[in-house]
Amino acid sequence: MAPAGDASRHGSGDGIFDVAIIGAGVIGCALARRFTLAGARVVLIEKAADVLDGASKGNSAILHTGFDAPPGSVEAACIAEGYREYLEIRARLNLPLLKTGALVVAWTDEEAATLPDLIAQARANGVDDVEPLTEAEARRLEPALGPGVRAAFRVPREYVIDPWSAPHAYLRQAVENGARLMTSAPVTAGVFDGGTWCLETPRGTVRAGLVINAAGLWGDRVDDLLTGTTDFTIRPRKGQFVVYDKPAAALAGHILLPVPNKVTKGIVVCRTAFGNLLVGPTAEEQEDRERAGLVPETLEALIRRGTEILPALKDHEVTAIYAGLRPATEFKDYRIRVEAARRYVTVGGIRSTGLSSALGTAAHVHRLTAGLLAGHQAIADPVWPRMPMLAEHETRDWQCAGNGGIVCHCERVTRREIEAALDGPTGARSLAGLKRRTRVTMGRCQGFYCSEALAAITAGRLAVPMTADPTTAPPAAAGGEA
Ligand SMILES: Cc1cc2nc3c(=O)[nH]c(=O)nc-3n(C[C@H](O)[C@H](O)[C@H](O)COP(=O)(O)OP(=O)(O)OC[C@H]3O[C@@H](n4cnc5c(N)ncnc54)[C@H](O)[C@@H]3O)c2cc1C
């Protein structure tokens, strides 16, 4: 398959890509951007009809500082670098940042006893601006906190971002600078002939000089498929969430974190960039890599925990529920491995911090493979696409002239935003993808009022057409989204 559309910026166009990246989650999108900007001819291959359809579709959207990452780990380094680069580039890409800060709250004496160690760990990870707080100080910062707070500490630079506009921006920047995106293209086989990989997909054979496996929840299986071996096993870890209506967001200024344990960061209460309040996620191991089922009893328990943390939540309504799957493994750290002889890289087990680390992970992998990609010139003057701004605290398109009118009134999504999200090589190809790009149908009525108009606008433009009736529409995505 020839690298359509990318030869202009990248030379010969001999039909062989420099790099084939398998998996368009947040990690694959960040890798595509990094390698493209560095001058490589890149193809990003995704099995789903749209991008961000795996682990990256349902997370907490926290831009972590890495204060609680294992010191010295690859994860800690990638988070620190990814965090820094997000702050550096976000304004040029028009990406939001909700400057919340986080409070780690101890609710028992045992938890309070662990705070000094956590503060020391944060400092060891270079997060040296954490501030220990007494109960009274924590309450002064967060007056709505429930009874039982023993002590806390503040992490001023933990923030909330838009979990989808960031990876979409990385992808758009890659594609607008010459990368190729192939969707509905599961890699089903591959052969390395000593110099070049031939990857088989239902959309044709892709040839590339280097393969990067960024297949998230399927990372071990793709290793097996292409190399006959893997050194980790994915153990999907489900996280269920409850999303509250926008008035609830006034109850918490900070991200309210529990004291983390060895398995999970625990149940978080935080605002979202879209103006809601989130409670979750759980951490439940399961076999299924595709479906993140919602369990009524678990969601009720989440609501109970949320109202223990913020008692006033009992007066607020739930907008939506969703769940995501973390690509956890038997190891605590990421599984990043370069096989130079076979020109093959695994970027696996990016379990619960990939949104924050993605840019850093991509830079790390690019450095690790520098010797395999000699001779490229970084693009001197790359294109910087500006993303549609969907954050509630910023100016939205409905407030700007010429937007074609509001289609989704709950989330105030305009016709112009929807049309733009359907356009171009990185445009939405599924209803779930359209939601992630615009927020359409993600508000209080969950599409009850706007589905008819939306079905008309999207007719013939999605892989699976949507119906006018939201109750009979095909499931947007396993687990749905906030
Ligand atoms: C509940 C929860 C909460 C989280 N909270 C946060 C948070 O607050 N902050 C944070 O930084 N991180 C958070 N994360 C972590 C973050 O979401 C993940 O680390 C990240 O999404 C992993 O991305 P990935 O690209 O590795 O995998 P994925 O998103 O799974 O992407 C892999 C892609 O590969 C594709 N694929 C698989 N097999 C093939 C094949 N054979 N051919 C082609 N394509 C293939 C899949 O379809 C998929 O799109 C959270 C995750 C969860 C689930």
Short mmCIF file of C-alpha atoms and ligand atoms in Angstrom, two decimals, residues 22-28 45-48 50-64 185-188 214-218 222 225 237-241 281-282 323-327 334 347 350-357, ligand 1:
data_model
loop_
_atom_site.label_atom_id
_atom_site.label_comp_id
_atom_site.label_asym_id
_atom_site.label_seq_id
_atom_site.Cartn_x
_atom_site.Cartn_y
_atom_site.Cartn_z
CA ILE A 22 -0.17 -0.26 15.68
CA GLY A 23 -2.97 1.26 17.77
CA ALA A 24 -4.44 4.75 17.77
CA GLY A 25 -4.94 5.24 21.49
CA VAL A 26 -3.41 8.25 23.21
CA ILE A 27 0.01 6.55 23.10
CA GLY A 28 -0.16 5.71 19.38
CA ILE A 45 -2.92 1.61 11.98
CA GLU A 46 -6.09 1.23 14.05
CA LYS A 47 -8.45 -1.72 14.10
CA ALA A 48 -11.56 0.25 15.10
CA ASP A 50 -12.34 5.52 14.79
CA VAL A 51 -9.41 6.41 17.00
CA LEU A 52 -9.32 6.33 20.86
CA ASP A 53 -11.61 3.32 20.95
CA GLY A 54 -9.68 1.30 23.56
CA ALA A 55 -8.37 2.23 27.00
CA SER A 56 -8.16 5.87 25.94
CA LYS A 57 -11.90 6.31 25.61
CA GLY A 58 -12.74 6.35 29.32
CA ASN A 59 -10.40 7.81 31.90
CA SER A 60 -10.42 10.38 34.71
CA ALA A 61 -8.76 13.08 32.59
CA ILE A 62 -6.27 14.11 35.25
CA LEU A 63 -2.94 15.52 34.08
CA HIS A 64 -0.83 13.81 36.73
CA ALA A 185 -7.52 -1.90 9.76
CA PRO A 186 -6.73 -4.55 12.38
CA VAL A 187 -3.23 -5.93 11.93
CA THR A 188 -3.83 -9.65 11.48
CA ALA A 214 1.01 0.48 20.91
CA ALA A 215 -2.02 -1.81 20.99
CA GLY A 216 -3.00 -1.05 24.60
CA LEU A 217 -5.41 -3.70 25.84
CA TRP A 218 -4.17 -6.02 23.07
CA VAL A 222 0.06 -8.21 19.09
CA LEU A 225 1.16 -12.35 16.69
CA ARG A 237 -8.61 -3.38 35.18
CA LYS A 238 -12.02 -1.82 34.91
CA GLY A 239 -12.88 1.59 36.31
CA GLN A 240 -16.53 2.64 36.63
CA PHE A 241 -17.51 6.28 37.01
CA PRO A 281 -12.97 5.04 39.14
CA THR A 282 -13.21 1.59 40.67
CA ALA A 323 -16.45 2.73 32.51
CA GLY A 324 -12.96 2.30 31.08
CA LEU A 325 -10.40 -0.51 31.01
CA ARG A 326 -6.80 0.03 32.05
CA PRO A 327 -4.18 -2.02 30.17
CA TYR A 334 5.31 0.26 31.78
CA VAL A 347 5.06 0.12 24.20
CA ILE A 350 0.56 1.90 29.91
CA ARG A 351 -1.95 1.27 32.64
CA SER A 352 -3.34 4.23 34.56
CA THR A 353 -1.30 7.27 33.60
CA GLY A 354 -1.09 7.19 29.80
CA LEU A 355 -2.98 10.40 29.19
CA SER A 356 -0.41 12.32 31.27
CA SER A 357 2.63 10.44 30.07
C1 LIG B 1 -10.59 4.12 34.57
C2 LIG B 1 -9.36 4.78 34.04
C3 LIG B 1 -8.92 5.98 34.58
C4 LIG B 1 -7.76 6.58 34.09
N1 LIG B 1 -7.40 7.83 34.53
C5 LIG B 1 -6.33 8.44 33.99
C6 LIG B 1 -6.00 9.77 34.35
O1 LIG B 1 -6.73 10.43 35.08
N2 LIG B 1 -4.86 10.31 33.85
C7 LIG B 1 -4.04 9.62 33.01
O2 LIG B 1 -3.01 10.15 32.65
N3 LIG B 1 -4.36 8.37 32.60
C8 LIG B 1 -5.48 7.78 33.06
N4 LIG B 1 -5.82 6.53 32.64
C9 LIG B 1 -4.89 5.77 31.78
C10 LIG B 1 -5.01 6.02 30.31
O3 LIG B 1 -6.35 6.13 29.88
C11 LIG B 1 -4.29 4.85 29.61
O4 LIG B 1 -2.98 4.74 30.13
C12 LIG B 1 -4.21 5.06 28.12
O5 LIG B 1 -5.49 5.25 27.60
C13 LIG B 1 -3.55 3.87 27.43
O6 LIG B 1 -3.49 4.20 26.05
P1 LIG B 1 -2.90 3.23 24.97
O7 LIG B 1 -2.76 4.06 23.74
O8 LIG B 1 -1.72 2.51 25.50
O9 LIG B 1 -4.01 2.10 24.75
P2 LIG B 1 -5.42 2.13 24.01
O10 LIG B 1 -6.14 3.38 24.25
O11 LIG B 1 -6.09 0.85 24.38
O12 LIG B 1 -5.03 2.11 22.47
C14 LIG B 1 -4.64 0.94 21.79
C15 LIG B 1 -5.33 0.91 20.44
O13 LIG B 1 -4.83 -0.21 19.73
C16 LIG B 1 -5.86 -0.69 18.91
N5 LIG B 1 -5.51 -2.07 18.52
C17 LIG B 1 -5.46 -3.17 19.30
N6 LIG B 1 -5.10 -4.24 18.57
C18 LIG B 1 -4.89 -3.82 17.30
C19 LIG B 1 -4.52 -4.46 16.09
N7 LIG B 1 -4.26 -5.77 16.01
N8 LIG B 1 -4.42 -3.70 14.96
C20 LIG B 1 -4.68 -2.36 14.99
N9 LIG B 1 -5.06 -1.71 16.12
C21 LIG B 1 -5.16 -2.43 17.26
C22 LIG B 1 -7.08 -0.59 19.81
O14 LIG B 1 -8.29 -0.62 19.06
C23 LIG B 1 -6.83 0.73 20.52
O15 LIG B 1 -7.47 1.82 19.89
C24 LIG B 1 -7.00 5.93 33.09
C25 LIG B 1 -7.47 4.74 32.52
C26 LIG B 1 -8.66 4.19 32.97
C27 LIG B 1 -9.21 3.00 32.27
#
